[in-house]
Coordinates of C-alpha atoms in Angstrom, one line a residue:
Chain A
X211 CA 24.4 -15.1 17.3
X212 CA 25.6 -16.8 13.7
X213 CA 27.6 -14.2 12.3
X214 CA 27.4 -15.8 8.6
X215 CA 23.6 -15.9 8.6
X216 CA 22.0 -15.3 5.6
X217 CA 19.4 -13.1 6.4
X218 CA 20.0 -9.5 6.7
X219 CA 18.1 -7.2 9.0
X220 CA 14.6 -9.4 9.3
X221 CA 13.1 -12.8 9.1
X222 CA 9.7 -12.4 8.8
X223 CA 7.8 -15.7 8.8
X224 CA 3.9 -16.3 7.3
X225 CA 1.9 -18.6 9.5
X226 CA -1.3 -20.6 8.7
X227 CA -1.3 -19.9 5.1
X228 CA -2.1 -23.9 4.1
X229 CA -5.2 -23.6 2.8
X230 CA -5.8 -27.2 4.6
X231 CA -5.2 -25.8 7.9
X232 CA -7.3 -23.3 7.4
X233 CA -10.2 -25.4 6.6
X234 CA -9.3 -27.7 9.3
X235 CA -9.3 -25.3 11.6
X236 CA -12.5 -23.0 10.5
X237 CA -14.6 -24.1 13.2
X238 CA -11.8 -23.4 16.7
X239 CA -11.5 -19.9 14.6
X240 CA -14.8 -19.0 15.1
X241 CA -14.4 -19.3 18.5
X242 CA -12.8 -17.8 21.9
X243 CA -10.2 -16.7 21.7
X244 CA -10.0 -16.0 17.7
X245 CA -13.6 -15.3 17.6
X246 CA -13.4 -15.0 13.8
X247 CA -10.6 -16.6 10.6
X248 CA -8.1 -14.2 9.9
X249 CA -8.7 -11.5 7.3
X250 CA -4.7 -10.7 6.7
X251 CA -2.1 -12.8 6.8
X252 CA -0.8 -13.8 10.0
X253 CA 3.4 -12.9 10.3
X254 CA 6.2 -13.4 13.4
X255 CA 9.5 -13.0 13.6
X256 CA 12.5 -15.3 14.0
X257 CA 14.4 -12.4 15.7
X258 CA 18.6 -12.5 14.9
X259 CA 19.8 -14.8 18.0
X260 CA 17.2 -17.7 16.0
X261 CA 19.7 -17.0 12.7
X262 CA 21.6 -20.2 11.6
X263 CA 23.1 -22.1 9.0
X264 CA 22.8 -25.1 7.0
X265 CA 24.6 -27.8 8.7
X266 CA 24.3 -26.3 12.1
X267 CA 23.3 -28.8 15.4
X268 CA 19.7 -27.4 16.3
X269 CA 20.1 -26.4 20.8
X270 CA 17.1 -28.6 22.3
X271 CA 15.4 -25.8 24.0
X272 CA 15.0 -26.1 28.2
X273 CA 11.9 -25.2 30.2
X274 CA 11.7 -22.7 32.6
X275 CA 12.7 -25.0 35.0
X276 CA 16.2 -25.9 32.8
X277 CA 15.0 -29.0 32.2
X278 CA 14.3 -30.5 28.2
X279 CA 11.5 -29.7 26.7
X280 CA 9.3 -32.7 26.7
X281 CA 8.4 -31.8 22.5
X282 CA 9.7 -29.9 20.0
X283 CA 8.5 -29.4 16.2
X284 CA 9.4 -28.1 12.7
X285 CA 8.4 -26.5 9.4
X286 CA 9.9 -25.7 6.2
X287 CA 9.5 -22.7 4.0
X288 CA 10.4 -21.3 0.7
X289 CA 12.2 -18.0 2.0
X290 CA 11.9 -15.2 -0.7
X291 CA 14.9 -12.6 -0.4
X292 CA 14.2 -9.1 -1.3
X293 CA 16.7 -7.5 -3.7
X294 CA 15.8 -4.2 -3.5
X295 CA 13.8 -1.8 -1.6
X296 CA 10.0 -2.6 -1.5
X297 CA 8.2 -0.2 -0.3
X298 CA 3.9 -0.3 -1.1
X299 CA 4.2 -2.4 -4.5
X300 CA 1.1 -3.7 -6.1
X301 CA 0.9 -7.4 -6.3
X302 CA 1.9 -7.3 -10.4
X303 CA 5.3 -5.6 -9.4
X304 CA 5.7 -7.7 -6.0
X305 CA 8.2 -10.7 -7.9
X306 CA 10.3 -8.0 -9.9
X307 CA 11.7 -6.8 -5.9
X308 CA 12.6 -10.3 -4.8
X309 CA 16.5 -11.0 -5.8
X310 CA 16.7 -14.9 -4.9
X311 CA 15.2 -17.6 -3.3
X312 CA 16.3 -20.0 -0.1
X313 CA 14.7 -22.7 2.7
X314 CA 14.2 -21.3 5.7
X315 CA 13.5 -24.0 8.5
X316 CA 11.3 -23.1 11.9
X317 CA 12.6 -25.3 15.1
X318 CA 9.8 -24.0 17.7
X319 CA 8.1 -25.8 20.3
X320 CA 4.8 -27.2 19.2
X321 CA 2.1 -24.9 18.4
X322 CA -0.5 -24.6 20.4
X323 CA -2.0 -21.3 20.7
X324 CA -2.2 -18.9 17.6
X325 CA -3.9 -16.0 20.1
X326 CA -0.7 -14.2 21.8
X327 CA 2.9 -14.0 20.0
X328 CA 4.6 -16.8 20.9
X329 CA 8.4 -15.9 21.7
X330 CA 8.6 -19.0 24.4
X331 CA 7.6 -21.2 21.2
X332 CA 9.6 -19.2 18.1
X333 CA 12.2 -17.0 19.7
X334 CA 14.8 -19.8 20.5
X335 CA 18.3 -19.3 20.0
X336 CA 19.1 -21.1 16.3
X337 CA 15.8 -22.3 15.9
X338 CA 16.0 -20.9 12.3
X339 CA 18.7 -21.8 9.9
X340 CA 18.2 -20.3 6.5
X341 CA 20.0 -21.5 3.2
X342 CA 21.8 -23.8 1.9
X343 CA 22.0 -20.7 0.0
X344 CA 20.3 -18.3 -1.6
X345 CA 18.9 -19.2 -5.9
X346 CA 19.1 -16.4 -7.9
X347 CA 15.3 -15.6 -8.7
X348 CA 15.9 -15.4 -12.4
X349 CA 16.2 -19.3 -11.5
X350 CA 12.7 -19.5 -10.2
X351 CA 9.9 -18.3 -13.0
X352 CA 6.9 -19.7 -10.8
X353 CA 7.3 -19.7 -6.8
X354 CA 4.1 -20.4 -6.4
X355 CA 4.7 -23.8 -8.2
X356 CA 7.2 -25.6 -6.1
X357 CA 6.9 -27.6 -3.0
X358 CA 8.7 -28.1 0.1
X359 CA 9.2 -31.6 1.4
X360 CA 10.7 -32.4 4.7
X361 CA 12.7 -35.7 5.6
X362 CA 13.4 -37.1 8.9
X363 CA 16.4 -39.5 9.1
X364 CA 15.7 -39.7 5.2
X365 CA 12.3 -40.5 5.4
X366 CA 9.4 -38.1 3.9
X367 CA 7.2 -36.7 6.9
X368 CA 5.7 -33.8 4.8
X369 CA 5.2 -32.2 1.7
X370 CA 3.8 -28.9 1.2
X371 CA 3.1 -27.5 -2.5
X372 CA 2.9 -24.2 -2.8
X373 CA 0.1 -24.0 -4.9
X374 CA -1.7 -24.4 -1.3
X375 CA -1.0 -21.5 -0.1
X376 CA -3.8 -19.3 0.8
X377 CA -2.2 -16.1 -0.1
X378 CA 0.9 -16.4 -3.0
X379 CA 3.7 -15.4 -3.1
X380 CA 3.2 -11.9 -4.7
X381 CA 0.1 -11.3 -2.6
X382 CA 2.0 -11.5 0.5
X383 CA 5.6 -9.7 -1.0
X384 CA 2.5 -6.6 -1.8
X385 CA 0.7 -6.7 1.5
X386 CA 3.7 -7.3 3.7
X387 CA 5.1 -4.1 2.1
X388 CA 2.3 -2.1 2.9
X389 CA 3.0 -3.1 6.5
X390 CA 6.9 -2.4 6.5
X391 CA 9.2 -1.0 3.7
X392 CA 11.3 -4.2 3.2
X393 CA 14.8 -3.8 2.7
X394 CA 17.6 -5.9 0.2
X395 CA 18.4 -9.2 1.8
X396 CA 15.5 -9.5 4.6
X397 CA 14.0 -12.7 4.0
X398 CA 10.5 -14.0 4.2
X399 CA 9.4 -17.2 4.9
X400 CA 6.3 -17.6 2.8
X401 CA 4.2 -20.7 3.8
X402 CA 4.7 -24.1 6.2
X403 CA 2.4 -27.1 6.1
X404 CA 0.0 -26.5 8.5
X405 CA 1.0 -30.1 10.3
X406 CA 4.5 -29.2 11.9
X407 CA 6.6 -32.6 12.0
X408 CA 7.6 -33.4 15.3
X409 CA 11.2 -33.7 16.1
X410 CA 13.2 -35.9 18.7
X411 CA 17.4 -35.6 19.7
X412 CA 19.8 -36.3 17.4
X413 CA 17.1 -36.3 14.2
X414 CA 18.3 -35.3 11.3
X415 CA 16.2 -33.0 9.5
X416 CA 16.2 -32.5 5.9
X417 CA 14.2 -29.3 4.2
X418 CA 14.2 -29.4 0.4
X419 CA 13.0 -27.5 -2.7
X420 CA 13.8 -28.5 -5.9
X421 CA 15.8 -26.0 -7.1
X422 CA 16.6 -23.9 -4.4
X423 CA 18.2 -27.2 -2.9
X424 CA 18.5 -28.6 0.5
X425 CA 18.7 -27.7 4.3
X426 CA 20.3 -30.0 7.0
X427 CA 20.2 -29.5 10.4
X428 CA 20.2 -32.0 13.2
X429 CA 18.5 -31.9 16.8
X430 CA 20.8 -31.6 19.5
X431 CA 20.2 -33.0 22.9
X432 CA 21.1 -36.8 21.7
Chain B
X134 CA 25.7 11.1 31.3
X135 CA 23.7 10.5 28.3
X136 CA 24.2 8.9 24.9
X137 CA 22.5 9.8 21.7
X138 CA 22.8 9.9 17.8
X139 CA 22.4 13.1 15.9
X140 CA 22.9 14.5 12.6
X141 CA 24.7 17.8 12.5
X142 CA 26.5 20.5 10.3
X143 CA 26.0 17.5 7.9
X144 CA 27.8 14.6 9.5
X145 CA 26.5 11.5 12.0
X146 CA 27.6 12.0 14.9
X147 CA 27.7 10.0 18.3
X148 CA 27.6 12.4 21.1
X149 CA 27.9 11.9 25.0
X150 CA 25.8 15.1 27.0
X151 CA 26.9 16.1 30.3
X152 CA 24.9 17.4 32.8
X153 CA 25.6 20.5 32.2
X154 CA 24.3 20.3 28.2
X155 CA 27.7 20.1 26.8
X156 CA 27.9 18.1 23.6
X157 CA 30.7 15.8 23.1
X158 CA 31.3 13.9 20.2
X159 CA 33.3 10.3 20.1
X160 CA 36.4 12.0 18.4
X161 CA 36.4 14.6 21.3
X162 CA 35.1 17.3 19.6
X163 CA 32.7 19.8 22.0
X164 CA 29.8 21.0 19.7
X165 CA 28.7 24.7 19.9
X166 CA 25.0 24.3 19.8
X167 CA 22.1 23.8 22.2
X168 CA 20.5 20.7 22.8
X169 CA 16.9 22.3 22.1
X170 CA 18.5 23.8 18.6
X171 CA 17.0 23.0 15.5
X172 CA 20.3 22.8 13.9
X173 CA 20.2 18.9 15.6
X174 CA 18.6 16.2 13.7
X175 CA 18.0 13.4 16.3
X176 CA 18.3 10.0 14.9
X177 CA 17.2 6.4 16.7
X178 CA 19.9 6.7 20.0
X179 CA 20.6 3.0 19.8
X180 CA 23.0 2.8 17.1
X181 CA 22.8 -0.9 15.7
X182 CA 19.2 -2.1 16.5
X183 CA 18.4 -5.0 17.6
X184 CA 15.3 -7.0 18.9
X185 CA 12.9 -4.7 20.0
X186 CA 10.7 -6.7 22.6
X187 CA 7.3 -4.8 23.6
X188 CA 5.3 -5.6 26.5
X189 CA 1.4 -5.5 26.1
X190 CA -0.9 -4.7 29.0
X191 CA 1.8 -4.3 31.8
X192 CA 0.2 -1.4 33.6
X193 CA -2.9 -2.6 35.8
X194 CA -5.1 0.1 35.4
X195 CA -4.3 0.3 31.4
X196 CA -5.3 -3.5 31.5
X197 CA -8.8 -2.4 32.7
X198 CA -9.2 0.4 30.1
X199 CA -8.7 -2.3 27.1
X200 CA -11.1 -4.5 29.2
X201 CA -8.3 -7.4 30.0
X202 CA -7.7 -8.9 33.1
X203 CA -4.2 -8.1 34.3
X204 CA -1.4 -10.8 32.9
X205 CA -0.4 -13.9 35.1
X206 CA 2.6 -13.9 32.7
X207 CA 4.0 -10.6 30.4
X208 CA 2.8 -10.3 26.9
X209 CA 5.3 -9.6 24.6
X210 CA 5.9 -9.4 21.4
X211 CA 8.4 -7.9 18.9
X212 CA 8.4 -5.3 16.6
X213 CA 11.2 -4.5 14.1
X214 CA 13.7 -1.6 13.6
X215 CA 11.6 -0.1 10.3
X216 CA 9.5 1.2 13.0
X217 CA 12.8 3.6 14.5
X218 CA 12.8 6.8 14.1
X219 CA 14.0 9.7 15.9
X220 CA 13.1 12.8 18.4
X221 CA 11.0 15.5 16.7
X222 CA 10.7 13.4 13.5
X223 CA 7.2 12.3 12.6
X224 CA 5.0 9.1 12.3
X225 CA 2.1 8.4 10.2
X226 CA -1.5 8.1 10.3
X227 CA -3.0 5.3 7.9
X228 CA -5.5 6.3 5.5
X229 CA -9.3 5.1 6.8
X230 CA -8.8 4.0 10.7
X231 CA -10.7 4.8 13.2
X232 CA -8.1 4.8 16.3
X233 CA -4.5 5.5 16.3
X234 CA -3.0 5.5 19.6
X235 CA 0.5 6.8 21.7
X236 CA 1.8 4.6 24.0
X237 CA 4.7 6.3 26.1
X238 CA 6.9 3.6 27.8
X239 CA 10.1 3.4 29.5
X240 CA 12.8 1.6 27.4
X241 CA 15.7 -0.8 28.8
X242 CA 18.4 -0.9 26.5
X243 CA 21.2 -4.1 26.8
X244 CA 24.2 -3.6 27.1
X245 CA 26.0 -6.9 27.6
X246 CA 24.9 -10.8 25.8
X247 CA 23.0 -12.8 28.9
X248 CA 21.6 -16.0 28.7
X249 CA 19.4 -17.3 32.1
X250 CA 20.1 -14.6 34.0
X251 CA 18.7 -13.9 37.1
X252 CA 16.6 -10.9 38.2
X253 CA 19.0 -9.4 40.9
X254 CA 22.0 -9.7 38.4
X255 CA 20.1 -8.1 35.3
X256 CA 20.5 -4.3 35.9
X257 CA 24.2 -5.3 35.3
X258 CA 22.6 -6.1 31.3
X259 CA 21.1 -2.9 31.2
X260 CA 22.9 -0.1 29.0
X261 CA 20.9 2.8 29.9
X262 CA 17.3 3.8 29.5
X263 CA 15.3 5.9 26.9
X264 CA 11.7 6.3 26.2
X265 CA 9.8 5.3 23.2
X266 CA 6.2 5.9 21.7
X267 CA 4.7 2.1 20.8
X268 CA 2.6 3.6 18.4
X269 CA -0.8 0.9 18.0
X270 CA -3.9 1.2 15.1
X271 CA -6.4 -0.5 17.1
X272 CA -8.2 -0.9 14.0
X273 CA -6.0 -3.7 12.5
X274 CA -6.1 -5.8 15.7
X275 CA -7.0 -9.3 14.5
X276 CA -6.8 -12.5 17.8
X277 CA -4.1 -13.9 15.7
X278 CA -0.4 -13.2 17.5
X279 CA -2.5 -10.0 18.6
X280 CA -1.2 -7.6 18.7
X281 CA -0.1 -8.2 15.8
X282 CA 3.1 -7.1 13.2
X283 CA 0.2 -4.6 11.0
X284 CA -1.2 -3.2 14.4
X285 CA 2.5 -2.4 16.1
X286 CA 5.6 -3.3 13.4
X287 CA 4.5 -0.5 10.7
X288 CA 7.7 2.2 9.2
X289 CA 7.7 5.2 11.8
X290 CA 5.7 3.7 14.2
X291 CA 8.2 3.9 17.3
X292 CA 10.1 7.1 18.0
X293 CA 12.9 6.8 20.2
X294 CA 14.9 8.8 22.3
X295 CA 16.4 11.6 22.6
X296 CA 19.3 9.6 24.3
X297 CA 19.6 7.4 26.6
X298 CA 21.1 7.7 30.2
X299 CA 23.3 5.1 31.9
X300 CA 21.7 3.0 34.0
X301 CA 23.8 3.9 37.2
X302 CA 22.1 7.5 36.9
X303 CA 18.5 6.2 37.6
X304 CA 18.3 4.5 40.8
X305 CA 14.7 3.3 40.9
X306 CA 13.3 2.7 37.7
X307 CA 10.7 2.0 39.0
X308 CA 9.4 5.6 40.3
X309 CA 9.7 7.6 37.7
X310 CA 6.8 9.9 36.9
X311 CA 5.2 9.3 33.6
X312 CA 3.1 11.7 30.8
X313 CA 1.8 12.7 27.7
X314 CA 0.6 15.8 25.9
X315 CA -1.5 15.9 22.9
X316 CA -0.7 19.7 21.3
X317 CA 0.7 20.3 25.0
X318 CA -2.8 19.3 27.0
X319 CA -1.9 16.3 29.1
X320 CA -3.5 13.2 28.3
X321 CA -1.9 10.3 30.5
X322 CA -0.2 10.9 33.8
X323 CA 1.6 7.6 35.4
X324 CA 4.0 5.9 37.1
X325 CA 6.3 3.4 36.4
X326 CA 5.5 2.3 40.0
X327 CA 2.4 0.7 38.6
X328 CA 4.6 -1.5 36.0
X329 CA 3.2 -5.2 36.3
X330 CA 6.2 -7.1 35.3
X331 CA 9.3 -4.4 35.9
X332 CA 12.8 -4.7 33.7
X333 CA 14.3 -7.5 35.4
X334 CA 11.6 -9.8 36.0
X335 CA 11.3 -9.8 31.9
X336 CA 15.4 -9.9 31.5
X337 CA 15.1 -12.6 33.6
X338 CA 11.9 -14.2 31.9
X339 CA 13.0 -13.5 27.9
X340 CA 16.9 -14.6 28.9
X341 CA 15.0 -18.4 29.7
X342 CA 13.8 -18.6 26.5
X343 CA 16.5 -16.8 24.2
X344 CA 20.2 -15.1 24.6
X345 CA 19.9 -11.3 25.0
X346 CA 22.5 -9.5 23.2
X347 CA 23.8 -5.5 23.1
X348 CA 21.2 -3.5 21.3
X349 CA 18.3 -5.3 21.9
X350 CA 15.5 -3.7 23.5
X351 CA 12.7 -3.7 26.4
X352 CA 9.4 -1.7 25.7
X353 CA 7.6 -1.9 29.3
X354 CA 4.6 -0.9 28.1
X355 CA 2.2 1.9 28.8
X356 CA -0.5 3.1 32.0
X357 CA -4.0 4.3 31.4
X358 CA -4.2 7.4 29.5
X359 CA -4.2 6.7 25.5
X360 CA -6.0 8.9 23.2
X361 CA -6.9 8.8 19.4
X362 CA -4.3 10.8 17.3
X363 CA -4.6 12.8 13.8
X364 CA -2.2 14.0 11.6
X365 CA -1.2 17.7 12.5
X366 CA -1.3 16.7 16.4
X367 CA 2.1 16.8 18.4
X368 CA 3.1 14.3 20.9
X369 CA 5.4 14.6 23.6
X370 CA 6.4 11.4 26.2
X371 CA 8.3 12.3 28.9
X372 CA 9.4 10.0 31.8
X373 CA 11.2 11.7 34.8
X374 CA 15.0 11.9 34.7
X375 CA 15.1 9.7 31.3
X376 CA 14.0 11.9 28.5
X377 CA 10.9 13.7 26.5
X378 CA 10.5 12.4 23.3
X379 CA 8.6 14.5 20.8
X380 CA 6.5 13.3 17.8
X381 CA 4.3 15.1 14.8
X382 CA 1.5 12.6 13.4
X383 CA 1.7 13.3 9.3
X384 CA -1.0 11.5 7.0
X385 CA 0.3 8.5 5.1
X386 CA 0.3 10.4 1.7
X387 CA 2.9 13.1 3.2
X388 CA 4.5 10.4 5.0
X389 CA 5.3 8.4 1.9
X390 CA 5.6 11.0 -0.5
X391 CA 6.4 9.9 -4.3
X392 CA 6.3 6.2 -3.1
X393 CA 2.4 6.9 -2.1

């Protein structure tokens, strides 16, 4: 585990909250196995042995079998650190509990399957480095306003604004809260692009926010 | 021996407990007071949590009560240490739901960082064992990551404990008698004989995909017998030689208090 991460306690990530996706995908949610779209939003975990840092190699994760995975993918997120306990806050008081902002990055193997957790795709060791550090929120008057771009090898594979997002930023701080008191210094990452960029060894990946700055990490396995 | 966490005479305490009952404290100290007394506030027993993996549907028969065809591989999924809380303390009912289940389960806590290993070696990971209650509100399941973090990773919603006892005290894990009382009727009567994928078979299977590390945890999931619970109702799980681990359901509004 990366003892200098900087999450504390929890990294809770939002998934298919691009509006695009959403609409992309309405018709496979309306059948087997989702049946019907999702009603709240949809949340994992990066659980601590994911934790890393800006600058860190990124493991290429092994199959069962030991061998390298034949694909592996990533998103980028705006990650919204609390700052003090939230506990049930309406969606007016949701931004006054978040003390900074940071990039949280999602190495996983591709998704496939939304049904069942997915701790063979998420839950790999480092998959999630979190900084380059973490904005003061004071910095940040609109979350909802800023996009997250990601560059492979320094060219733009995806930009996601925020503005996109099915549920905002203080929608999700207020029903995530309801869920789980959140404590100073867990983290959520709020939104990826629905169309995770696929990743090969040795690619250097680049998440960036204006503002909040960027995240490098490169694939290992080269 | 056992291992657990209490609060007492107004200080934290780490205590070993003989099999005679005797209380023991890290610093030495033998406490005058009975395990059953009510001068004992029992917190979470593992001290810094980890990941708390879950199993879904691992008993066969439970499978055909929720109508699912038994697992080819185990269903797991993660819920996070908000939901802790200790022996005799309480968990809450959400206003407006329907069905509000117990799940008693037998707990493997790690005791060593592992990475691939393999299922004859993974005992040797293995702290000790407790029980927990995997609380579940059937009503928020949605097919998305189900079951998902607002069904199972709510505050209070997995009590712990009492202790836990070293691993080299229970032989067979895997026969070890199994039950729940609602207000002291029993409602679920199993075995963890009838476990699907047993403790190392998912040490072996999570440790491919990630590095286990001291602290982390292993819900194994519950057998047939789950009942809807209301506030005012008290739950004991016991599993043979581990522990019984005793719940009060309060209504969200007590639970919460001024931050209703």
């Amino acid at each position: 585990m990366t003892t200098n991460t900087l999450v504390n306690s929890k990294l809770v990530c939002v998934a298919l909250n691009d509006k695009a996706q959403l609409a992309a995908l309405a018709s496979t949610f309306n059948e087997a196995p989702y049946k019907k779209p999702p009603t709240q939003p949809v949340l994992y975990y990066k659980p601590r042995n994911t934790w890393n840092i800006d600058g860190a190699e990124i493991e290429w994760a092994k199959d069962f079998d030991g061998n390298d995975v034949p694909a592996m993918a990533v998103g980028a997120s705006l990650g919204v650190v609390i700052g003090k306990e939230t506990c049930r806050v309406s969606v007016d008081e949701a931004l006054d509990h978040v003390g900074g902002y940071t990039i949280v990055g999602d190495f996983s193997l591709p998704e496939e399957s939304y049904y069942r957790p997915d701790i063979k795709g998420k839950c790999l060791d480092g998959s999630a480095p979190v900084g380059p550090e973490i904005v003061s929120a004071e910095k940040i008057a609109k979350p909802d306003a800023l996009s997250v771009c990601i560059n492979i090898n320094g060219e733009q594979k995806s930009v996601f604004e925020l503005a996109n997002m099915q549920l905002s930023v203080a929608e999700l701080i207020s029903i995530i809260s309801r869920i789980m008191t959140l404590q100073p210094g867990e983290i959520i990452a709020v939104g990826f692009a629905g169309e995770r960029v696929a990743v090969a060894k040795g690619d250097k990946v680049e998440a960036s926010i204006e503002g909040v700055g960027t995240l490098t990490n490169t694939l290992g396995g080269a | 021996m056992r291992h657990a966490r209490i609060i007492f005479d107004g200080r934290e305490l780490d205590i070993d407990i003989a099999a005679d009952d005797t209380i023991t404290t890290s610093e030495g100290e033998v406490l005058d007071v009975a395990l059953d007394s009510d001068a004992i506030t029992w917190l979470p027993p593992v001290k810094t949590p980890g990941t708390i993996f879950a199993l879904g549907i691992n008993y066969a028969d439970h499978a055909s009560e929720l109508a699912f065809e038994p697992p080819k591989e185990p269903l797991i999924f993660i819920k996070h240490a908000n939901c802790l809380t200790g022996h005799k303390q309480v968990s809450y009912r959400p206003d407006n739901i329907d069905y509000q289940h117990y799940e008693c389960e037998l707990v493997a806590v790690i005791g060593k960082t592992g990475k691939n290993i393999k299922r004859e070696d993974a005992l040797e990971y293995v702290a000790g064992y407790t029980v927990c209650n995997d609380f579940a509100i059937r009503d928020y399941l949605e097919n998305y990551y189900r079951p998902n973090l607002r069904v199972k990773s709510r505050d209070s919603l997995l009590p712990m404990g009492p202790w836990i006892v070293d691993t080299a005290d229970i032989p067979n894990a895997n026969a070890l008698r199994l039950t729940t009382t609602v207000n002291g009727k029993v409602t679920q009567d199993g075995s963890t004989k009838d476990m699907i994928f047993d403790v190392p078979f998912v040490i072996e299977y999570l440790s491919k995909i990630m590095t286990l590390n001291p602290g982390d945890m292993i819900c194994t999931g519950t057998p047939h017998g789950i009942v809807d619970c209301q506030p005012g109702d008290t739950i004991v799980c016991t599993i043979e030689d581990i522990c019984s681990l005793e719940t009060r359901m309060v209504s969200e509004q007590e639970y919460y208090g001024d931050k209703y």
